[in-house]
PDB file of C-alpha atoms in Angstrom:
ATOM      1  CA  MET A   1     112.001  54.649 112.664  1.00  0.00           C
ATOM      2  CA  ALA A   2     111.952  59.118 112.345  1.00  0.00           C
ATOM      3  CA  GLN A   3     109.019  61.108 112.686  1.00  0.00           C
ATOM      4  CA  GLY A   4     108.290  63.471 109.585  1.00  0.00           C
ATOM      5  CA  LEU A   5     106.211  65.909 108.414  1.00  0.00           C
ATOM      6  CA  ILE A   6     104.590  66.151 105.299  1.00  0.00           C
ATOM      7  CA  VAL A   7     105.255  70.098 103.827  1.00  0.00           C
ATOM      8  CA  SER A   8     104.181  69.149  99.982  1.00  0.00           C
ATOM      9  CA  SER A   9     102.774  66.408  97.773  1.00  0.00           C
ATOM     10  CA  TYR A  10     101.936  66.362  94.583  1.00  0.00           C
ATOM     11  CA  GLY A  11     100.177  63.002  93.132  1.00  0.00           C
ATOM     12  CA  ARG A  12     100.933  59.517  95.107  1.00  0.00           C
ATOM     13  CA  PHE A  13     105.019  61.516  96.079  1.00  0.00           C
ATOM     14  CA  PHE A  14     105.426  63.594  98.973  1.00  0.00           C
ATOM     15  CA  THR A  15     107.901  65.689 100.239  1.00  0.00           C
ATOM     16  CA  VAL A  16     108.086  65.261 104.212  1.00  0.00           C
ATOM     17  CA  GLU A  17     110.718  67.231 106.372  1.00  0.00           C
ATOM     18  CA  VAL A  18     112.924  65.457 109.428  1.00  0.00           C
ATOM     19  CA  ASP A  19     114.587  66.631 111.842  1.00  0.00           C
ATOM     20  CA  GLY A  20     115.079  70.144 109.292  1.00  0.00           C
ATOM     21  CA  LYS A  21     116.294  67.846 106.232  1.00  0.00           C
ATOM     22  CA  ASN A  22     113.670  67.078 103.285  1.00  0.00           C
ATOM     23  CA  TYR A  23     113.215  63.346 101.475  1.00  0.00           C
ATOM     24  CA  GLU A  24     110.999  63.103  98.784  1.00  0.00           C
ATOM     25  CA  ALA A  25     109.256  59.850 100.578  1.00  0.00           C
ATOM     26  CA  VAL A  26     106.479  57.127  99.426  1.00  0.00           C
ATOM     27  CA  THR A  27     103.634  55.332 100.553  1.00  0.00           C
ATOM     28  CA  ARG A  28     103.359  52.422 101.769  1.00  0.00           C
ATOM     29  CA  GLY A  29     100.533  50.204 101.278  1.00  0.00           C
ATOM     30  CA  LYS A  30      97.619  52.494  99.893  1.00  0.00           C
ATOM     31  CA  LYS A  31      95.459  51.871 103.140  1.00  0.00           C
ATOM     32  CA  THR A  32      96.071  55.427 104.992  1.00  0.00           C
ATOM     33  CA  GLU A  33      95.506  59.071 103.003  1.00  0.00           C
ATOM     34  CA  PHE A  34      98.189  61.062 103.853  1.00  0.00           C
ATOM     35  CA  VAL A  35      98.075  64.529 103.478  1.00  0.00           C
ATOM     36  CA  VAL A  36      99.713  68.614 104.341  1.00  0.00           C
ATOM     37  CA  GLY A  37     100.737  69.134 107.734  1.00  0.00           C
ATOM     38  CA  ASP A  38     100.556  64.793 108.844  1.00  0.00           C
ATOM     39  CA  GLN A  39     102.583  64.127 111.161  1.00  0.00           C
ATOM     40  CA  VAL A  40     104.206  60.666 109.551  1.00  0.00           C
ATOM     41  CA  LEU A  41     107.117  57.843 110.651  1.00  0.00           C
ATOM     42  CA  VAL A  42     109.224  56.833 108.255  1.00  0.00           C
ATOM     43  CA  THR A  43     111.767  55.096 107.594  1.00  0.00           C
ATOM     44  CA  VAL A  44     115.284  56.802 106.244  1.00  0.00           C
ATOM     45  CA  SER A  45     116.549  54.871 102.514  1.00  0.00           C
ATOM     46  CA  ASN A  46     119.172  57.207 101.447  1.00  0.00           C
ATOM     47  CA  GLN A  47     119.540  61.184 101.818  1.00  0.00           C
ATOM     48  CA  GLN A  48     117.074  61.822  99.302  1.00  0.00           C
ATOM     49  CA  GLN A  49     114.239  59.289  99.579  1.00  0.00           C
ATOM     50  CA  ALA A  50     112.360  57.979 102.395  1.00  0.00           C
ATOM     51  CA  GLN A  51     109.183  56.431 103.040  1.00  0.00           C
ATOM     52  CA  ILE A  52     105.854  57.141 105.101  1.00  0.00           C
ATOM     53  CA  GLN A  53     104.987  53.894 107.011  1.00  0.00           C
ATOM     54  CA  GLU A  54     102.871  54.870 110.047  1.00  0.00           C
ATOM     55  CA  LEU A  55      99.987  58.351 110.873  1.00  0.00           C
ATOM     56  CA  VAL A  56     100.822  59.647 113.637  1.00  0.00           C
ATOM     57  CA  PRO A  57      97.169  61.149 115.097  1.00  0.00           C
ATOM     58  CA  ARG A  58      95.114  64.299 113.317  1.00  0.00           C
ATOM     59  CA  GLN A  59      94.211  67.096 115.552  1.00  0.00           C
ATOM     60  CA  ASN A  60      91.832  67.869 112.736  1.00  0.00           C
ATOM     61  CA  LEU A  61      91.644  67.657 109.134  1.00  0.00           C
ATOM     62  CA  VAL A  62      89.577  69.777 106.314  1.00  0.00           C
ATOM     63  CA  TYR A  63      88.580  67.587 103.108  1.00  0.00           C
ATOM     64  CA  ARG A  64      85.260  68.238 100.649  1.00  0.00           C
ATOM     65  CA  SER A  65      83.608  66.115  99.690  1.00  0.00           C
ATOM     66  CA  ASP A  66      80.404  65.463  96.721  1.00  0.00           C
ATOM     67  CA  ARG A  67      78.442  63.396  96.756  1.00  0.00           C
ATOM     68  CA  ASN A  68      80.992  60.449  95.049  1.00  0.00           C
ATOM     69  CA  ARG A  69      84.256  61.580  96.063  1.00  0.00           C
ATOM     70  CA  SER A  70      85.861  63.332  99.037  1.00  0.00           C
ATOM     71  CA  LYS A  71      89.299  63.991  98.800  1.00  0.00           C
ATOM     72  CA  ILE A  72      91.266  66.306 101.550  1.00  0.00           C
ATOM     73  CA  ILE A  73      93.269  69.084 101.978  1.00  0.00           C
ATOM     74  CA  ALA A  74      95.324  69.942 105.022  1.00  0.00           C
ATOM     75  CA  SER A  75      95.806  68.463 108.848  1.00  0.00           C
ATOM     76  CA  ASN A  76      96.533  70.175 112.497  1.00  0.00           C
ATOM     77  CA  LEU A  77      95.399  73.422 111.614  1.00  0.00           C
ATOM     78  CA  GLN A  78      94.951  76.586 114.173  1.00  0.00           C
ATOM     79  CA  GLN A  79      93.775  78.169 111.359  1.00  0.00           C
ATOM     80  CA  ILE A  80      91.852  78.863 107.718  1.00  0.00           C
ATOM     81  CA  ILE A  81      92.223  81.864 106.156  1.00  0.00           C
ATOM     82  CA  ILE A  82      89.589  81.970 103.937  1.00  0.00           C
ATOM     83  CA  VAL A  83      90.063  84.573 100.707  1.00  0.00           C
ATOM     84  CA  ILE A  84      87.682  86.507  99.216  1.00  0.00           C
ATOM     85  CA  ALA A  85      86.275  89.504  97.250  1.00  0.00           C
ATOM     86  CA  VAL A  86      84.101  90.920  94.925  1.00  0.00           C
ATOM     87  CA  LYS A  87      86.230  89.715  91.435  1.00  0.00           C
ATOM     88  CA  PRO A  88      85.930  87.498  89.598  1.00  0.00           C
ATOM     89  CA  ASN A  89      82.867  86.017  89.790  1.00  0.00           C
ATOM     90  CA  PHE A  90      82.518  85.921  94.257  1.00  0.00           C
ATOM     91  CA  ASN A  91      80.310  83.247  95.306  1.00  0.00           C
ATOM     92  CA  LEU A  92      78.754  83.331  98.575  1.00  0.00           C
ATOM     93  CA  GLY A  93      78.202  79.533  99.042  1.00  0.00           C
ATOM     94  CA  PHE A  94      81.714  78.786  98.821  1.00  0.00           C
ATOM     95  CA  LEU A  95      82.870  81.013 101.674  1.00  0.00           C
ATOM     96  CA  ASN A  96      79.615  79.549 103.888  1.00  0.00           C
ATOM     97  CA  SER A  97      81.362  76.009 103.167  1.00  0.00           C
ATOM     98  CA  CYS A  98      84.601  76.679 104.170  1.00  0.00           C
ATOM     99  CA  LEU A  99      82.999  79.008 107.120  1.00  0.00           C
ATOM    100  CA  LEU A 100      80.871  75.573 108.151  1.00  0.00           C
ATOM    101  CA  SER A 101      83.889  73.292 107.350  1.00  0.00           C
ATOM    102  CA  ALA A 102      86.070  74.726 110.178  1.00  0.00           C
ATOM    103  CA  GLU A 103      83.292  75.198 112.674  1.00  0.00           C
ATOM    104  CA  SER A 104      83.138  71.381 111.429  1.00  0.00           C
ATOM    105  CA  SER A 105      86.531  70.559 112.039  1.00  0.00           C
ATOM    106  CA  GLN A 106      86.825  73.298 115.117  1.00  0.00           C
ATOM    107  CA  ILE A 107      89.219  75.742 113.407  1.00  0.00           C
ATOM    108  CA  GLU A 108      89.214  79.616 114.268  1.00  0.00           C
ATOM    109  CA  PRO A 109      88.478  80.821 110.188  1.00  0.00           C
ATOM    110  CA  LEU A 110      89.595  84.108 109.721  1.00  0.00           C
ATOM    111  CA  ILE A 111      87.958  86.410 105.861  1.00  0.00           C
ATOM    112  CA  VAL A 112      90.546  88.293 104.079  1.00  0.00           C
ATOM    113  CA  VAL A 113      88.580  90.757 101.694  1.00  0.00           C
ATOM    114  CA  ASN A 114      91.558  90.853  99.242  1.00  0.00           C
ATOM    115  CA  LYS A 115      91.296  93.167  96.373  1.00  0.00           C
ATOM    116  CA  MET A 116      90.355  96.603  98.744  1.00  0.00           C
ATOM    117  CA  ASP A 117      92.006  99.012  95.525  1.00  0.00           C
ATOM    118  CA  LEU A 118      89.197  97.859  93.796  1.00  0.00           C
ATOM    119  CA  THR A 119      86.332 100.595  92.647  1.00  0.00           C
ATOM    120  CA  GLU A 120      83.848  98.159  94.050  1.00  0.00           C
ATOM    121  CA  SER A 121      85.603  96.320  96.734  1.00  0.00           C
ATOM    122  CA  PRO A 122      84.745  98.968  99.764  1.00  0.00           C
ATOM    123  CA  GLU A 123      80.669  98.558  99.291  1.00  0.00           C
ATOM    124  CA  PHE A 124      81.572  94.589  98.871  1.00  0.00           C
ATOM    125  CA  ALA A 125      83.898  94.542 102.036  1.00  0.00           C
ATOM    126  CA  THR A 126      81.496  96.333 104.289  1.00  0.00           C
ATOM    127  CA  ASN A 127      78.600  94.320 103.370  1.00  0.00           C
ATOM    128  CA  ILE A 128      80.332  90.838 104.019  1.00  0.00           C
ATOM    129  CA  SER A 129      81.239  92.991 107.493  1.00  0.00           C
ATOM    130  CA  LYS A 130      77.825  93.348 108.432  1.00  0.00           C
ATOM    131  CA  LEU A 131      76.883  90.313 108.568  1.00  0.00           C
ATOM    132  CA  TYR A 132      79.479  88.085 109.070  1.00  0.00           C
ATOM    133  CA  HIS A 133      81.531  90.222 111.319  1.00  0.00           C
ATOM    134  CA  ASP A 134      79.012  92.534 113.308  1.00  0.00           C
ATOM    135  CA  ARG A 135      76.137  89.568 112.884  1.00  0.00           C
ATOM    136  CA  LEU A 136      78.536  86.482 113.353  1.00  0.00           C
ATOM    137  CA  GLY A 137      81.279  87.278 115.566  1.00  0.00           C
ATOM    138  CA  TYR A 138      83.879  85.730 112.503  1.00  0.00           C
ATOM    139  CA  LYS A 139      87.191  87.788 112.233  1.00  0.00           C
ATOM    140  CA  ILE A 140      87.278  89.899 108.883  1.00  0.00           C
ATOM    141  CA  LEU A 141      90.570  91.774 107.842  1.00  0.00           C
ATOM    142  CA  LYS A 142      91.456  93.318 104.837  1.00  0.00           C
ATOM    143  CA  LEU A 143      93.641  94.517 102.525  1.00  0.00           C
ATOM    144  CA  SER A 144      95.208  94.326  98.969  1.00  0.00           C
ATOM    145  CA  ALA A 145      97.474  91.679  98.424  1.00  0.00           C
ATOM    146  CA  LEU A 146     100.639  94.134  97.025  1.00  0.00           C
ATOM    147  CA  GLU A 147     100.049  97.040  99.005  1.00  0.00           C
ATOM    148  CA  ASN A 148      99.441  95.881 103.127  1.00  0.00           C
ATOM    149  CA  CYS A 149     100.091  92.715 102.630  1.00  0.00           C
ATOM    150  CA  ALA A 150     101.922  92.749 106.412  1.00  0.00           C
ATOM    151  CA  ASP A 151      98.845  93.706 107.871  1.00  0.00           C
ATOM    152  CA  LEU A 152      98.776  89.358 107.646  1.00  0.00           C
ATOM    153  CA  ARG A 153     101.388  88.457 109.684  1.00  0.00           C
ATOM    154  CA  PRO A 154     100.273  89.470 113.046  1.00  0.00           C
ATOM    155  CA  TYR A 155      97.100  86.877 112.411  1.00  0.00           C
ATOM    156  CA  LEU A 156      99.585  84.290 111.658  1.00  0.00           C
ATOM    157  CA  GLU A 157     101.792  84.345 114.602  1.00  0.00           C
ATOM    158  CA  GLY A 158     102.344  81.272 116.632  1.00  0.00           C
ATOM    159  CA  LYS A 159      99.419  79.542 114.601  1.00  0.00           C
ATOM    160  CA  ARG A 160      99.668  76.974 111.386  1.00  0.00           C
ATOM    161  CA  SER A 161      97.397  78.318 108.298  1.00  0.00           C
ATOM    162  CA  LEU A 162      95.706  76.882 105.681  1.00  0.00           C
ATOM    163  CA  LEU A 163      95.728  79.431 102.909  1.00  0.00           C
ATOM    164  CA  ILE A 164      92.328  79.117 101.054  1.00  0.00           C
ATOM    165  CA  GLY A 165      90.111  80.249  98.438  1.00  0.00           C
ATOM    166  CA  GLN A 166      88.339  80.606  94.349  1.00  0.00           C
ATOM    167  CA  SER A 167      90.619  80.737  91.680  1.00  0.00           C
ATOM    168  CA  GLY A 168      91.879  84.399  90.768  1.00  0.00           C
ATOM    169  CA  MET A 169      91.010  85.570  94.559  1.00  0.00           C
ATOM    170  CA  GLY A 170      94.716  86.592  95.311  1.00  0.00           C
ATOM    171  CA  LYS A 171      95.394  84.033  97.448  1.00  0.00           C
ATOM    172  CA  SER A 172      98.838  83.073  95.775  1.00  0.00           C
ATOM    173  CA  THR A 173     100.025  86.447  95.345  1.00  0.00           C
ATOM    174  CA  ILE A 174      99.368  86.656  99.052  1.00  0.00           C
ATOM    175  CA  THR A 175     101.347  83.347  99.922  1.00  0.00           C
ATOM    176  CA  ASN A 176     104.477  84.616  97.900  1.00  0.00           C
ATOM    177  CA  GLN A 177     104.281  88.776  99.229  1.00  0.00           C
ATOM    178  CA  ILE A 178     104.462  86.905 102.996  1.00  0.00           C
ATOM    179  CA  TYR A 179     107.032  84.129 102.122  1.00  0.00           C
ATOM    180  CA  PRO A 180     108.116  85.292  98.804  1.00  0.00           C
ATOM    181  CA  GLU A 181     110.353  81.436  98.580  1.00  0.00           C
ATOM    182  CA  ALA A 182     107.279  79.461  97.705  1.00  0.00           C
ATOM    183  CA  MET A 183     107.345  81.391  93.897  1.00  0.00           C
ATOM    184  CA  ALA A 184     110.881  79.689  94.047  1.00  0.00           C
ATOM    185  CA  LYS A 185     109.883  76.433  95.308  1.00  0.00           C
ATOM    186  CA  THR A 186     106.272  76.309  92.991  1.00  0.00           C
ATOM    187  CA  ALA A 187     108.650  76.656  90.146  1.00  0.00           C
ATOM    188  CA  GLU A 188     110.673  73.611  90.936  1.00  0.00           C
ATOM    189  CA  ILE A 189     108.141  71.943  91.405  1.00  0.00           C
ATOM    190  CA  THR A 190     106.419  72.933  87.301  1.00  0.00           C
ATOM    191  CA  LYS A 191     109.796  71.761  86.672  1.00  0.00           C
ATOM    192  CA  TYR A 192     108.951  67.645  88.777  1.00  0.00           C
ATOM    193  CA  GLU A 193     105.504  67.976  86.833  1.00  0.00           C
ATOM    194  CA  THR A 194     107.155  68.573  83.935  1.00  0.00           C
ATOM    195  CA  SER A 195     109.732  66.027  83.985  1.00  0.00           C
ATOM    196  CA  GLY A 196     106.993  63.640  84.715  1.00  0.00           C
ATOM    197  CA  SER A 197     108.287  63.197  87.976  1.00  0.00           C
ATOM    198  CA  HIS A 198     104.715  63.374  89.058  1.00  0.00           C
ATOM    199  CA  THR A 199     101.763  64.646  88.532  1.00  0.00           C
ATOM    200  CA  THR A 200      98.338  67.128  90.112  1.00  0.00           C
ATOM    201  CA  THR A 201      99.941  69.240  92.806  1.00  0.00           C
ATOM    202  CA  ASN A 202      98.856  69.494  96.363  1.00  0.00           C
ATOM    203  CA  ALA A 203      99.310  71.929  99.553  1.00  0.00           C
ATOM    204  CA  SER A 204     102.155  73.143 100.409  1.00  0.00           C
ATOM    205  CA  LEU A 205     103.352  74.075 103.870  1.00  0.00           C
ATOM    206  CA  TYR A 206     106.280  77.257 104.310  1.00  0.00           C
ATOM    207  CA  HIS A 207     107.996  77.216 108.174  1.00  0.00           C
ATOM    208  CA  LEU A 208     107.537  81.224 108.094  1.00  0.00           C
ATOM    209  CA  ASN A 209     109.394  81.053 111.211  1.00  0.00           C
ATOM    210  CA  THR A 210     109.429  78.700 114.001  1.00  0.00           C
ATOM    211  CA  ALA A 211     106.449  79.164 115.674  1.00  0.00           C
ATOM    212  CA  SER A 212     104.453  79.371 112.316  1.00  0.00           C
ATOM    213  CA  ASP A 213     103.059  77.667 108.560  1.00  0.00           C
ATOM    214  CA  LEU A 214     101.549  78.437 106.445  1.00  0.00           C
ATOM    215  CA  ILE A 215      99.626  76.108 103.585  1.00  0.00           C
ATOM    216  CA  ASP A 216      98.930  77.061 100.273  1.00  0.00           C
ATOM    217  CA  CYS A 217      95.999  75.127  98.789  1.00  0.00           C
ATOM    218  CA  PRO A 218      95.460  75.401  95.173  1.00  0.00           C
ATOM    219  CA  GLY A 219      92.344  77.592  94.227  1.00  0.00           C
ATOM    220  CA  LEU A 220      89.197  76.343  94.217  1.00  0.00           C
ATOM    221  CA  GLN A 221      85.663  76.726  92.519  1.00  0.00           C
ATOM    222  CA  GLU A 222      84.181  74.731  94.734  1.00  0.00           C
ATOM    223  CA  PHE A 223      83.716  73.101  98.390  1.00  0.00           C
ATOM    224  CA  GLY A 224      81.945  70.082  99.228  1.00  0.00           C
ATOM    225  CA  LEU A 225      80.151  69.650 101.970  1.00  0.00           C
ATOM    226  CA  PHE A 226      78.829  65.856 101.521  1.00  0.00           C
ATOM    227  CA  HIS A 227      80.796  64.750 104.574  1.00  0.00           C
ATOM    228  CA  LEU A 228      78.631  66.156 106.972  1.00  0.00           C
ATOM    229  CA  ASP A 229      76.373  64.294 109.008  1.00  0.00           C
ATOM    230  CA  ILE A 230      72.630  65.980 107.723  1.00  0.00           C
ATOM    231  CA  GLN A 231      71.895  65.533 112.124  1.00  0.00           C
ATOM    232  CA  GLN A 232      74.641  68.107 112.843  1.00  0.00           C
ATOM    233  CA  ILE A 233      74.946  70.702 110.121  1.00  0.00           C
ATOM    234  CA  ALA A 234      72.481  73.247 112.281  1.00  0.00           C
ATOM    235  CA  GLU A 235      75.104  73.382 115.233  1.00  0.00           C
ATOM    236  CA  PHE A 236      77.897  74.832 112.582  1.00  0.00           C
ATOM    237  CA  PHE A 237      75.938  78.307 111.618  1.00  0.00           C
ATOM    238  CA  PRO A 238      76.818  79.969 114.769  1.00  0.00           C
ATOM    239  CA  GLU A 239      73.844  82.119 114.703  1.00  0.00           C
ATOM    240  CA  MET A 240      71.588  78.385 115.126  1.00  0.00           C
ATOM    241  CA  ARG A 241      73.622  77.288 117.748  1.00  0.00           C
ATOM    242  CA  ASN A 242      71.803  79.738 120.271  1.00  0.00           C
ATOM    243  CA  ILE A 243      67.861  78.423 119.766  1.00  0.00           C
ATOM    244  CA  LEU A 244      68.409  74.534 118.803  1.00  0.00           C
ATOM    245  CA  GLY A 245      66.699  72.042 120.650  1.00  0.00           C
ATOM    246  CA  GLN A 246      63.446  74.037 121.066  1.00  0.00           C
ATOM    247  CA  CYS A 247      61.481  73.562 118.076  1.00  0.00           C
ATOM    248  CA  LYS A 248      58.529  71.581 118.944  1.00  0.00           C
ATOM    249  CA  PHE A 249      59.391  68.232 116.891  1.00  0.00           C
ATOM    250  CA  SER A 250      63.278  67.063 118.406  1.00  0.00           C
ATOM    251  CA  ASN A 251      63.888  65.573 115.200  1.00  0.00           C
ATOM    252  CA  CYS A 252      63.574  69.236 113.612  1.00  0.00           C
ATOM    253  CA  ARG A 253      65.554  69.466 110.183  1.00  0.00           C
ATOM    254  CA  HIS A 254      64.128  73.029 110.023  1.00  0.00           C
ATOM    255  CA  LEU A 255      63.043  72.627 106.803  1.00  0.00           C
ATOM    256  CA  GLN A 256      59.266  72.730 106.350  1.00  0.00           C
ATOM    257  CA  GLU A 257      58.126  71.628 109.431  1.00  0.00           C
ATOM    258  CA  PRO A 258      55.617  73.240 111.747  1.00  0.00           C
ATOM    259  CA  GLN A 259      57.092  75.737 114.515  1.00  0.00           C
ATOM    260  CA  CYS A 260      60.572  75.400 113.794  1.00  0.00           C
ATOM    261  CA  VAL A 261      62.249  78.141 116.075  1.00  0.00           C
ATOM    262  CA  ILE A 262      65.560  78.013 113.004  1.00  0.00           C
ATOM    263  CA  ARG A 263      62.559  78.574 110.352  1.00  0.00           C
ATOM    264  CA  ALA A 264      60.936  81.137 112.038  1.00  0.00           C
ATOM    265  CA  ALA A 265      64.164  83.272 112.938  1.00  0.00           C
ATOM    266  CA  ALA A 266      64.371  83.631 109.219  1.00  0.00           C
ATOM    267  CA  GLU A 267      61.553  84.723 108.337  1.00  0.00           C
ATOM    268  CA  ASN A 268      60.930  87.486 111.418  1.00  0.00           C
ATOM    269  CA  GLY A 269      64.885  88.238 109.511  1.00  0.00           C
ATOM    270  CA  ILE A 270      67.413  87.283 113.071  1.00  0.00           C
ATOM    271  CA  ILE A 271      69.159  84.834 111.080  1.00  0.00           C
ATOM    272  CA  ASP A 272      70.541  85.886 107.253  1.00  0.00           C
ATOM    273  CA  SER A 273      67.952  85.071 104.718  1.00  0.00           C
ATOM    274  CA  SER A 274      71.190  84.223 102.824  1.00  0.00           C
ATOM    275  CA  ARG A 275      72.324  81.920 105.333  1.00  0.00           C
ATOM    276  CA  TYR A 276      69.163  79.589 106.154  1.00  0.00           C
ATOM    277  CA  ALA A 277      69.046  79.268 102.245  1.00  0.00           C
ATOM    278  CA  PHE A 278      73.020  78.044 102.003  1.00  0.00           C
ATOM    279  CA  TYR A 279      70.983  75.874 105.343  1.00  0.00           C
ATOM    280  CA  GLN A 280      68.143  74.139 102.824  1.00  0.00           C
ATOM    281  CA  ARG A 281      70.166  73.589  99.758  1.00  0.00           C
ATOM    282  CA  LEU A 282      72.927  71.814 102.234  1.00  0.00           C
ATOM    283  CA  THR A 283      69.964  69.867 103.579  1.00  0.00           C
ATOM    284  CA  GLU A 284      68.884  69.322 100.257  1.00  0.00           C
ATOM    285  CA  ASN A 285      71.646  67.942  99.257  1.00  0.00           C
ATOM    286  CA  LEU A 286      72.686  65.794 102.806  1.00  0.00           C
ATOM    287  CA  LYS A 287      69.463  64.126 101.801  1.00  0.00           C
ATOM    288  CA  THR A 288      70.479  63.044  98.198  1.00  0.00           C
ATOM    289  CA  LYS A 289      74.006  61.937  99.095  1.00  0.00           C
ATOM    290  CA  LYS A 290      76.019  58.339  97.898  1.00  0.00           C
ATOM    291  CA  SER A 291      77.874  56.867 100.627  1.00  0.00           C
ATOM    292  CA  TYR A 292      81.888  56.423  99.670  1.00  0.00           C
TER     293      TYR A 292
END
């Protein structure tokens, strides 16, 4: 068997790169769910086809989940790039969910504020920076995808990065500016879908150079976190980490319990009110989750 890298997926079909050559691949059985970024062991059938036999252990995995099911997105990452913009319909909860996912997987996040050419963007970017950079310490890059996307390149060097964002934030434009060949590959995948050979395009991995990869994930509207452990989520909030364990009760959920240090910090403005409200909603949602 040979070792390969999954560089794209569409439904039950995958493209696996082995020694610089791409093969259309299917899986053996359905016990393991595979995703872009996975290292796998494959059996090469011919010049075009291979069969995935086994998963090489992952360094990390990013996925989202609702009450009933989960969906894996990508694996073996060094960075998650979250693309946001003032329009259309920016969702603060989506940004918080992506950051929490990165924290839970111990992957470095980068927030990219796109569409800085819009009139409303400077004020929007300033507010985002005040909270997420100045208070929480996250890296933020401001750009307009069609004007200065090259500013993103230094952040990509030497890393495998996942590009993620809500639909309409300009993520695809960024991908095409950074890696123009992505447009041709997207057209090729669309051709497969139209012909009925493949369905449901997921993420795609592009080699920027020998040391840097970019994984483009289709735009999302929601990023559920029902797979997280309710006992651990406070650890994934950097503003809460340093004061955890100081509440009166060791099993404090930081909601209505007396002498809760986290709640007191939120009431005193030490913890941002929108972030604490997000923590409250997430905790309440996790209380009602079903097993899957």
